[in-house]
CSV table of C-alpha atoms in Angstrom, one decimal:
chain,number,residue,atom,x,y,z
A,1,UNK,CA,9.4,-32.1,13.7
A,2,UNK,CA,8.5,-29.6,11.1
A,3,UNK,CA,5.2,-27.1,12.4
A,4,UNK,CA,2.8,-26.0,10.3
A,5,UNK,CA,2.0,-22.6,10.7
A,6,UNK,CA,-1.5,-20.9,8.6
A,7,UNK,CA,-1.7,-18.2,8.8
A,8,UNK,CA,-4.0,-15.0,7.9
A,9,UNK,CA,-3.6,-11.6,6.5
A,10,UNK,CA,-6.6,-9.4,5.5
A,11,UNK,CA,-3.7,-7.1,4.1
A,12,UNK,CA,-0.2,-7.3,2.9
A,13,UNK,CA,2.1,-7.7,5.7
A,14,UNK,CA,4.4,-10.2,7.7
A,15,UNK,CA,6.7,-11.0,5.1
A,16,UNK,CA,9.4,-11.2,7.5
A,17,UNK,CA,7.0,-13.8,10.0
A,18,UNK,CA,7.1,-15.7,6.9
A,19,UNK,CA,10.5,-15.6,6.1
A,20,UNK,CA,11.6,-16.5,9.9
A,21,UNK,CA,8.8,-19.6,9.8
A,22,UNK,CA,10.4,-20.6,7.0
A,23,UNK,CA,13.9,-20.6,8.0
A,24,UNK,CA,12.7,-22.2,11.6
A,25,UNK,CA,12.1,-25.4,9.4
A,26,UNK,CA,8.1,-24.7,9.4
A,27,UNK,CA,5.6,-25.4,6.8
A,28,UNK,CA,3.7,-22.2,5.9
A,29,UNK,CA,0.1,-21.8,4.6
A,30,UNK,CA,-0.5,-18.1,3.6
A,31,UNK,CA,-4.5,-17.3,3.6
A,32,UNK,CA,-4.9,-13.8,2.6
A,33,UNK,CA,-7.6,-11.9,0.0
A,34,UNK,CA,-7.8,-11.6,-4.1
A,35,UNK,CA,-6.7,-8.3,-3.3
A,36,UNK,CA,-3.5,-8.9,-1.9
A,37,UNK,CA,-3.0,-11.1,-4.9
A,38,UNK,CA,0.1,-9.4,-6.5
A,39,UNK,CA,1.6,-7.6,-3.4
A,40,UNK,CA,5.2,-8.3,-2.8
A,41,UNK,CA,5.0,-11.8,-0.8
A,42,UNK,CA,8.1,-13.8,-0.1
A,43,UNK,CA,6.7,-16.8,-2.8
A,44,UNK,CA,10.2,-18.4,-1.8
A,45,UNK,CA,9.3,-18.8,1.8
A,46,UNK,CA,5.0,-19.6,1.4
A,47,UNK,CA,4.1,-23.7,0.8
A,48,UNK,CA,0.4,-23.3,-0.1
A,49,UNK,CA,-0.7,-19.7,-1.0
A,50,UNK,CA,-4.4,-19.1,-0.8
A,51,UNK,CA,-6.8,-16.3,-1.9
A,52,UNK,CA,-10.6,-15.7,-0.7
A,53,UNK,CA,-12.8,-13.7,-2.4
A,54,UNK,CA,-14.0,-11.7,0.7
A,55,UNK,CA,-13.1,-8.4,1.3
A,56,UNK,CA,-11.4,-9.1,4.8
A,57,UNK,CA,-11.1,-12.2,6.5
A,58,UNK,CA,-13.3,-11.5,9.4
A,59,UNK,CA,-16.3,-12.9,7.0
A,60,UNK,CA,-18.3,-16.2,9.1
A,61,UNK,CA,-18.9,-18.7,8.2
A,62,UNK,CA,-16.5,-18.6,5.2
A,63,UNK,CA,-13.3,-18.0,6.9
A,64,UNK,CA,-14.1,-21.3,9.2
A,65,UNK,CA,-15.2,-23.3,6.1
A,66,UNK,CA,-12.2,-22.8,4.4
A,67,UNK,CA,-9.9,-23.3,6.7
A,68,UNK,CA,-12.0,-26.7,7.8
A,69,UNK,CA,-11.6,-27.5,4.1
A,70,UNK,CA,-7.9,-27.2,4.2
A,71,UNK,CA,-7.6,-29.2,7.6
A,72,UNK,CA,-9.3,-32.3,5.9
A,73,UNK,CA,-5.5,-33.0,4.6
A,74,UNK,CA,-3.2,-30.7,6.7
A,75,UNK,CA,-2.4,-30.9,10.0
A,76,UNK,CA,-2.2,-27.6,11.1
A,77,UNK,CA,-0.1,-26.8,14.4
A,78,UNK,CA,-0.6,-23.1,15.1
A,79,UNK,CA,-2.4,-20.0,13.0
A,80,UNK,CA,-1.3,-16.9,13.6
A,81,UNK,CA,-3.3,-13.2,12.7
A,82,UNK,CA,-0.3,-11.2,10.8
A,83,UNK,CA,-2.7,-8.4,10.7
A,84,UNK,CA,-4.8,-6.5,13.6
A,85,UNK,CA,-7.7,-6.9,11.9
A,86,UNK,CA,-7.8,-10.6,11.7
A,87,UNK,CA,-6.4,-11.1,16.0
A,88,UNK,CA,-10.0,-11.9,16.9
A,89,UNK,CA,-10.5,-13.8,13.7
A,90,UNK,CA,-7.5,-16.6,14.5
A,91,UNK,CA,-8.8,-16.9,18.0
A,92,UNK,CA,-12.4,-18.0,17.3
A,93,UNK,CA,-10.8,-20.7,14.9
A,94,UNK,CA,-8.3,-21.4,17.1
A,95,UNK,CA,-11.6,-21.9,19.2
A,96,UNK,CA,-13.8,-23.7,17.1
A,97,UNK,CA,-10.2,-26.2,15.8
A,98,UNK,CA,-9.2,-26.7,19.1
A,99,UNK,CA,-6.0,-25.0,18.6
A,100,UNK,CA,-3.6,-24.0,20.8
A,101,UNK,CA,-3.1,-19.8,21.4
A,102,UNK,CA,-5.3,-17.1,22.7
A,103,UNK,CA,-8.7,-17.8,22.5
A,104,UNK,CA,-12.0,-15.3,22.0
A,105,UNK,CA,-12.5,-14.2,25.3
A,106,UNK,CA,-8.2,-13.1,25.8
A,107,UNK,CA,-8.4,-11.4,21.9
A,108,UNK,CA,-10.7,-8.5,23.0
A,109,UNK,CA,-7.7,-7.3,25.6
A,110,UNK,CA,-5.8,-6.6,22.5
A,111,UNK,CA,-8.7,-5.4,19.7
A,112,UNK,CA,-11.2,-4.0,22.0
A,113,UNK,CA,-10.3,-1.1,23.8
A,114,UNK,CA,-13.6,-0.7,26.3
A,115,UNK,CA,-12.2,-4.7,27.0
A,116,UNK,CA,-8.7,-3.8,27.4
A,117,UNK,CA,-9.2,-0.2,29.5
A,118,UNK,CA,-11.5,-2.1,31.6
A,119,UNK,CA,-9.2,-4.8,32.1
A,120,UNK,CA,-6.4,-2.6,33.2
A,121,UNK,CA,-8.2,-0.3,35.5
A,122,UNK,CA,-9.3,-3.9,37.3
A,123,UNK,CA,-5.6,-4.8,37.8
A,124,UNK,CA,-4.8,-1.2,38.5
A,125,UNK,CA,-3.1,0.5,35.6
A,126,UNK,CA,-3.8,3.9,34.9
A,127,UNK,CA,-5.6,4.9,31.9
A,128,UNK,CA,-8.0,7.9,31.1
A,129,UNK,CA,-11.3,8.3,32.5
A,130,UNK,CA,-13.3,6.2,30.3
A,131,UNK,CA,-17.0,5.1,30.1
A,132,UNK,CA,-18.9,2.8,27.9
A,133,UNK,CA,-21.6,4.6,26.1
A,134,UNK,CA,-24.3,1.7,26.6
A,135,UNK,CA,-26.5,3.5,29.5
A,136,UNK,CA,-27.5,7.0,28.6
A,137,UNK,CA,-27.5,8.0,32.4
A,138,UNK,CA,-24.5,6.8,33.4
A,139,UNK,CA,-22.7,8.9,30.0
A,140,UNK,CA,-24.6,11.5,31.4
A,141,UNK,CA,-22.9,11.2,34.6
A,142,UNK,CA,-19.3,10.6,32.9
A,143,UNK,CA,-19.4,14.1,31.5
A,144,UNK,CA,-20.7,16.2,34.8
A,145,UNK,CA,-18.1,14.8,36.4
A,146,UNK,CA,-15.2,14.3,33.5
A,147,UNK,CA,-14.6,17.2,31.9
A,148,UNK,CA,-14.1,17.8,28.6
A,149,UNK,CA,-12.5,17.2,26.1
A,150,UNK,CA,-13.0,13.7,25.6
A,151,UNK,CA,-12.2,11.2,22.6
A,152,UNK,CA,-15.0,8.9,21.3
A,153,UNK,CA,-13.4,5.9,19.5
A,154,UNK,CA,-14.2,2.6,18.1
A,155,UNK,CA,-13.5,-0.4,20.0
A,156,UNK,CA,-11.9,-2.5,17.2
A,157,UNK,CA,-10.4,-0.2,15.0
A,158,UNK,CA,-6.7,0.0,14.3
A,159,UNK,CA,-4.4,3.0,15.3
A,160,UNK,CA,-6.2,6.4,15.3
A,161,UNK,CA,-8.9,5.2,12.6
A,162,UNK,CA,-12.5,6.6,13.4
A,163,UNK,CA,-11.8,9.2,16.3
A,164,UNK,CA,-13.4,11.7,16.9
A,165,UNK,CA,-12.3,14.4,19.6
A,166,UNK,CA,-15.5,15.8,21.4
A,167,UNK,CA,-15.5,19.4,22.8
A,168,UNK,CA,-19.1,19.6,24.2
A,169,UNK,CA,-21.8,17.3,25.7
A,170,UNK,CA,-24.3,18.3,23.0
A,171,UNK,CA,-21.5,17.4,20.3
A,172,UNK,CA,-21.4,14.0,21.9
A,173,UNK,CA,-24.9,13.1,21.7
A,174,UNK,CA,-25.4,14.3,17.6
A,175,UNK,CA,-22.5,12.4,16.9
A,176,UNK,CA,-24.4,8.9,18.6
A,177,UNK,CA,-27.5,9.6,17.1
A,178,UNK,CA,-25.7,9.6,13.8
A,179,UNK,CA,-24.1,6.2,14.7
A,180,UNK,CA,-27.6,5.3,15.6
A,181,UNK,CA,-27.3,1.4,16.4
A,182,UNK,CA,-23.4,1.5,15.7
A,183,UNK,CA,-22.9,3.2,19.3
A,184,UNK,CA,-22.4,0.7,21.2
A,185,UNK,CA,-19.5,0.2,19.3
A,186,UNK,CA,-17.6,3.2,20.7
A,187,UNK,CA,-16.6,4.3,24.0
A,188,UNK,CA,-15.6,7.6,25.6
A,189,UNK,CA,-12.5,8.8,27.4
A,190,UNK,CA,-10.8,11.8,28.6
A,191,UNK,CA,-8.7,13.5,26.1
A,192,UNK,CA,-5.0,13.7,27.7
A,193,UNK,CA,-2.5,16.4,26.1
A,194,UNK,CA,1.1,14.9,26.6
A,195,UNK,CA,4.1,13.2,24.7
A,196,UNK,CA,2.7,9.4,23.7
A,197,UNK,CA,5.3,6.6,23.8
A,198,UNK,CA,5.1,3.1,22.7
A,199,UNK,CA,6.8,0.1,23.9
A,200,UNK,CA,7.6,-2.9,21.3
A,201,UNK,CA,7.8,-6.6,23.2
A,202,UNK,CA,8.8,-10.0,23.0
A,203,UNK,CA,6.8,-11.8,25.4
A,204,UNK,CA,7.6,-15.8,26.1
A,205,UNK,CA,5.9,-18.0,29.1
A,206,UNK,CA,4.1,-15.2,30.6
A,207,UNK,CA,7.8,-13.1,30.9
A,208,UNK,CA,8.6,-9.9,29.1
A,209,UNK,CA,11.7,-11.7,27.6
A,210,UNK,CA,12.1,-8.3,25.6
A,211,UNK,CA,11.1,-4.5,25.0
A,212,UNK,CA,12.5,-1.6,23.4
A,213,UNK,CA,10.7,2.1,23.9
A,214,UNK,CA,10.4,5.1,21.6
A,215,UNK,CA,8.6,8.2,21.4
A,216,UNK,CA,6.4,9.3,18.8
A,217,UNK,CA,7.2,12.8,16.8
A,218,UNK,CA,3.6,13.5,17.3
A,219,UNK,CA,0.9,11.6,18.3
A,220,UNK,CA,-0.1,9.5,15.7
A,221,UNK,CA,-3.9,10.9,16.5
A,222,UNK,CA,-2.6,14.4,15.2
A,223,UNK,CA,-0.9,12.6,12.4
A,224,UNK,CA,-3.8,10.5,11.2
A,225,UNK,CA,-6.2,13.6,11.0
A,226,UNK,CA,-3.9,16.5,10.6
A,227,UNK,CA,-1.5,15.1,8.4
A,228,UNK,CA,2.2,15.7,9.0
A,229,UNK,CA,5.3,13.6,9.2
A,230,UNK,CA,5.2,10.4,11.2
A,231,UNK,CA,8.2,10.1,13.7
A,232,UNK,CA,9.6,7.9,16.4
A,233,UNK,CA,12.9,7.5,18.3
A,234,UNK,CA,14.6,5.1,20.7
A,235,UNK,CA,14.4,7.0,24.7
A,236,UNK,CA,17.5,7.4,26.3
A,237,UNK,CA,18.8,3.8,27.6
A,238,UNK,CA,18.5,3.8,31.3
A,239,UNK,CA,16.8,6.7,31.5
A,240,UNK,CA,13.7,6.8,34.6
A,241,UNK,CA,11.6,7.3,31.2
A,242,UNK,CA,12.9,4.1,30.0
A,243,UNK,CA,12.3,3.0,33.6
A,244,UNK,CA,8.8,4.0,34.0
A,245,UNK,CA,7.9,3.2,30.2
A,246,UNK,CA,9.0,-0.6,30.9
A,247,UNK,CA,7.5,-1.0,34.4
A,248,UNK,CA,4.2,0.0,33.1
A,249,UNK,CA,4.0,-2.3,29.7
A,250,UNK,CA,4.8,-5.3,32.4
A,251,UNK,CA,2.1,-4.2,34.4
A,252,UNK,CA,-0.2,-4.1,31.4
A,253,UNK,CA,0.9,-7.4,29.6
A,254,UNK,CA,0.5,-9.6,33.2
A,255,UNK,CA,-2.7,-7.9,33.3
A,256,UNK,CA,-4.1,-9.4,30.1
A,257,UNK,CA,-2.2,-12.5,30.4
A,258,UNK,CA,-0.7,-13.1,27.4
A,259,UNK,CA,1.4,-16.2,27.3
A,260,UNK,CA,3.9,-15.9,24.6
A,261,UNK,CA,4.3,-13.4,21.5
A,262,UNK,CA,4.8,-9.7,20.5
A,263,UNK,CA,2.8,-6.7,21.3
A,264,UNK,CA,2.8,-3.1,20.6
A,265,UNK,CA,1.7,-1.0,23.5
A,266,UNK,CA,0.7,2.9,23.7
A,267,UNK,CA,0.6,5.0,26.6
A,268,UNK,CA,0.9,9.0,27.3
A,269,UNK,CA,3.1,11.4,29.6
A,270,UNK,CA,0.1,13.4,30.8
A,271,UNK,CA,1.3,17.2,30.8
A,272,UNK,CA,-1.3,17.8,33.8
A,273,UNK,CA,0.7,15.3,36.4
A,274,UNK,CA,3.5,13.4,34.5
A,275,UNK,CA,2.0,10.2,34.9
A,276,UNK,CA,1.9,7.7,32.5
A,277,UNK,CA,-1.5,6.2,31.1
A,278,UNK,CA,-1.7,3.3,29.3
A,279,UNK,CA,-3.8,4.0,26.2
A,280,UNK,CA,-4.0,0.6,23.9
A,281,UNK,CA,-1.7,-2.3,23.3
A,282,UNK,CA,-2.2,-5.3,20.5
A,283,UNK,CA,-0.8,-8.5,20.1
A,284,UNK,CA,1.0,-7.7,16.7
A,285,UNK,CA,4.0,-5.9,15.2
A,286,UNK,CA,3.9,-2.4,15.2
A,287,UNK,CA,3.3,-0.9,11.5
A,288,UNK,CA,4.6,2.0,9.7
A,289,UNK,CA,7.9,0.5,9.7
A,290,UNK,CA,8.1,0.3,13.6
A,291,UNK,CA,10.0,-3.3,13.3
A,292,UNK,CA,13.0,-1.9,11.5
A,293,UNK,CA,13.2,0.8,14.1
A,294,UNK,CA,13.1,-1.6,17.0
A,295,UNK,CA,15.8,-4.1,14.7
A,296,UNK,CA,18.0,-1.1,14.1
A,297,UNK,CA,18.1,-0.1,17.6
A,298,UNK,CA,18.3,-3.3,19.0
A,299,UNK,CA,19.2,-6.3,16.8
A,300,UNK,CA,15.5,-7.8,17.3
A,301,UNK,CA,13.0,-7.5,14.7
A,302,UNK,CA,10.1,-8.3,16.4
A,303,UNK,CA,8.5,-10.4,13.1
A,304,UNK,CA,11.4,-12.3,13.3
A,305,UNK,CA,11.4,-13.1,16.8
A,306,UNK,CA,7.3,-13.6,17.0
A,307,UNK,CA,8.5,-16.5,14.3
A,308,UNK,CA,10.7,-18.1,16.5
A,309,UNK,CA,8.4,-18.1,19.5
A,310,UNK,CA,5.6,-20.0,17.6
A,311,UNK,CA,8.1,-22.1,16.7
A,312,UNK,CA,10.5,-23.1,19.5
A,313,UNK,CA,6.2,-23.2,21.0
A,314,UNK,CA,5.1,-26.0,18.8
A,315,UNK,CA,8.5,-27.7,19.5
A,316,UNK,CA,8.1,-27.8,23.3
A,317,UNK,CA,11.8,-26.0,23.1
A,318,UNK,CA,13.2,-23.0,24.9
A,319,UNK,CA,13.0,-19.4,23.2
A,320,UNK,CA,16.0,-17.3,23.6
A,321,UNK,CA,16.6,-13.8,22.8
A,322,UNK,CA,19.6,-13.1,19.6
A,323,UNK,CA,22.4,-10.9,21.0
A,324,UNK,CA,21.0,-7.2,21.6
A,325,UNK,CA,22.2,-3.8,20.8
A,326,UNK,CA,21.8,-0.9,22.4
A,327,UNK,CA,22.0,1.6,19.7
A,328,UNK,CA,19.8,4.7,19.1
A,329,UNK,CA,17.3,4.4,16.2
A,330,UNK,CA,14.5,7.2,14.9
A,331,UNK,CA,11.6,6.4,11.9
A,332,UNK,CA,10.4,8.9,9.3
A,333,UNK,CA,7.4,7.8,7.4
A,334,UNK,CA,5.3,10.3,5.3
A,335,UNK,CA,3.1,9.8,2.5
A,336,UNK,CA,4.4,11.4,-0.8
A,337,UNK,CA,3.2,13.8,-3.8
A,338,UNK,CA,5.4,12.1,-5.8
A,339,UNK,CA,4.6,8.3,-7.2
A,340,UNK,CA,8.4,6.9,-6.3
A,341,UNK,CA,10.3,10.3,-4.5
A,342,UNK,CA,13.7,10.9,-5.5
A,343,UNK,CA,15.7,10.7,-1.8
A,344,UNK,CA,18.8,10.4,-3.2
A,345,UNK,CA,19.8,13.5,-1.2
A,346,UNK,CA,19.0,11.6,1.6
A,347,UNK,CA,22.5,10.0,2.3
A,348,UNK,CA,23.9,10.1,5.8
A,349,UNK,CA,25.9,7.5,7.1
A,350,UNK,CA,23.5,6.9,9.7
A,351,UNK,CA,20.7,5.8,6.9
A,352,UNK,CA,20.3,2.4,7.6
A,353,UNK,CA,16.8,1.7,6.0
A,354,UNK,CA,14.9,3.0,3.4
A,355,UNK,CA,10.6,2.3,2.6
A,356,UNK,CA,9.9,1.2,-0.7
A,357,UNK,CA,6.1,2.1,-1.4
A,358,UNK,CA,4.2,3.9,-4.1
A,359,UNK,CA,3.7,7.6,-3.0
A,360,UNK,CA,5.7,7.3,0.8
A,361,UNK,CA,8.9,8.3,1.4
A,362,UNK,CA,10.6,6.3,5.0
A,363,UNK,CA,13.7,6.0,6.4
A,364,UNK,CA,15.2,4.8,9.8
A,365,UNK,CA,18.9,6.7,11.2
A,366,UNK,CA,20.9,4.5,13.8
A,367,UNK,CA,23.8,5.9,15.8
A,368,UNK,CA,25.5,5.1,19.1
A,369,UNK,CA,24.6,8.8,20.1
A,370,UNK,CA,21.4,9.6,20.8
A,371,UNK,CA,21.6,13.4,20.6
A,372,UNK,CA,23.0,12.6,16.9
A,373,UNK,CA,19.8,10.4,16.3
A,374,UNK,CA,17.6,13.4,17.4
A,375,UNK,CA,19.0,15.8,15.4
A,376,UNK,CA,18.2,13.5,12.3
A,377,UNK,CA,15.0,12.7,12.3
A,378,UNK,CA,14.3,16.7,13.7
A,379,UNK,CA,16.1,17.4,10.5
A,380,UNK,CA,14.2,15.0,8.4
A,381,UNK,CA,11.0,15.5,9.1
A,382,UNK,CA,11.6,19.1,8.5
A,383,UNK,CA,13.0,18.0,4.9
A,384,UNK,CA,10.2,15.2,4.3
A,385,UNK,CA,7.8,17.6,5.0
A,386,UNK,CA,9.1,19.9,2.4
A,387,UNK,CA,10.5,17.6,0.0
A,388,UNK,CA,7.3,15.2,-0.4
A,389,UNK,CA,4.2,15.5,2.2
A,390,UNK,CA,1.4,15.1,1.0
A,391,UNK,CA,-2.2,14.5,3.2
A,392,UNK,CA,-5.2,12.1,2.5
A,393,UNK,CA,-8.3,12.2,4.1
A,394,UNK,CA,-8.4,9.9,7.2
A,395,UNK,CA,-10.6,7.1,6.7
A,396,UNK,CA,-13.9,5.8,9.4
A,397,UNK,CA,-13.1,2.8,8.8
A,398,UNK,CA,-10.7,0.2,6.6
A,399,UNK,CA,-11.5,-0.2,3.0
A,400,UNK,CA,-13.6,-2.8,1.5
A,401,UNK,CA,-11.9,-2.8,-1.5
């Protein structure tokens, strides 16, 4: 039997999905946007390549006519979102199609974070005090008894795009009166100083078949809107943060009940208590180069193995995990001054990956020792931040364009 898998990209990424799809034995249809047009796509591994003319993907009706259009002579098995921005996109045409896969309703757990911190306080998971920002007496209740700072953030957006960190209750309510009807798209939630972790999955019939945790540098918040180097390493193996880390992402995938797939989960060491809060997860890669840590810490790439589960899905087969490693890994992404930086002084033998992208410097350091791996990416992040950083303003919201 030979799948066919669409699936969509409002930007460039998933090459690796691709790839693995294609290597599975599927048949791939790629719908992305004209402006994706002459990104760096694996042609070899893409049957039917197809560009709308529509900013993002998340335009209705359009998106559902097309892909009707193409299902008058394809009989598609699966599609898949390779990008965050089209997860809720896939599941209303899985919806409307019929299609097997998470439908509307499961999406929000993993795009909207009112849906998911709701969800997980119902199941009991901790997360910050949160409230909606619909009923202007219950806000005003939040903040007399939650106090401040707080974070006010969009539901849907991706990583840290569009926060806003709130210091007083009068701050708060200028700041919805210049979202006006756009509020309700935000919610409200306790601002927690600590470290902030993430935790990288494989999930397969309702199982955490697979997860790999790492700390960020600095919180990718303080990254987004201060600028700096972006940094993540592997935690010590076995370690009770390891422990705690993993007990908690199982806790939070059961509670939104995803099936089978890959997320990327968030959550924070409060320094108040020491707890862990869970802050967001999505059902998607991690970006920023996250998948070759995870690969070079572990021997999974988590495109690769999100291929494989669609697949052996479709088939009716068993998944199974390839052999794992457990190595030490750390990431250094930063954007650059420089249109290509020179890193050729950049040449321990722990380099093991290196990011190829107009004005960003990236690399990824593996070692058996973790202390070693530590050291590294302490060092290079020092170095990056000399050698290239540069800063860009953080954007509201995705570009149209």
């Amino acid at each position: 039997m030979q799948p066919t898998i669409l699936c969509l990209a409002s930007y460039f990424k998933g090459g690796l999905f691709l790839e693995e799809c294609k290597q599975q034995g599927c048949r791939t249809i790629l719908v992305t946007t004209q402006k994706t047009e002459h990104e760096d796509w694996p042609r070899h591994a893409i049957d039917e390549f197809f560009m709308l003319p529509f900013p993002n993907l998340a335009r209705q009706p359009d998106i559902t006519y097309s892909i009707a259009y193409l299902m008058r002579e394809r009989a598609i098995d699966r599609i898949v979102a390779l990008d965050d921005y089209d997860v809720e996109t896939a599941a209303d045409l899985r919806e409307h199609f019929r299609l097997p896969g998470m439908g509307a309703s499961q999406a929000r757990f993993f795009r909207d974070k009112l849906a998911m911190r709701t969800r997980a306080a119902q199941m009991n998971v901790p997360v910050p005090a949160f409230t909606s920002v619909f009923h202007y007496p219950a806000l005003s209740a939040y903040l007399t008894h939650v106090p401040g700072p707080w974070v006010l953030k969009p539901r849907s957006e991706a990583s840290a795009m569009g926060i806003k960190k709130i210091h007083h209750p009068d701050e708060l309510w200028q700041t919805l009166g210049e979202l006006g009807d756009r509020q309700s798209y935000f919610l409200l939630e306790k601002f927690l100083p600590g470290d902030v972790f993430h935790v990288d999955s494989v999930v397969w019939q309702g199982e955490v078949r697979f997860a790999a945790a790492h700390r960020y540098g600095l919180p990718p918040m303080t990254v987004y809107h201060g600028g700096g180097v972006f940094a993540s390493s592997t935690v010590e193996h076995d370690s009770e943060v390891e422990r705690d880390l993993f007990a908690i992402n199982r806790q939070v995938i059961e509670a939104m009940g995803l099936e089978r797939g890959v997320t990327h989960a968030e959550f924070i060491r409060s320094e108040a208590d020491g707890r862990y809060y869970f802050l967001e997860i999505a059902a998607r890669v991690g970006g920023a180069g996250i998948d070759r840590l995870v690969e070079h810490a572990t021997n999974v790439n988590p495109w690769r193995e999100w291929a494989r589960t669609v697949a052996a899905d479709v088939r009716g087969e068993e998944y199974t995990l390839p052999a794992l490693r457990l190595d030490y890994a750390g990431l250094i992404v930063s954007l650059a001054r420089q249109e290509w930086p020179d890193i050729s002084a950049y040449n321990d033998p722990e380099l093991v990956w290196r990011l190829h992208k107009r004005h960003h410097v990236g690399f990824v350091l593996a070692s058996h020792d973790h202390a070693r791996v530590q050291m590294l990416v302490s060092d290079y992040a020092e170095r990056v931040a000399h050698d290239f950083s540069a800063t860009a303003p953080p954007l509201e919201r995705p570009p149209e364009e």
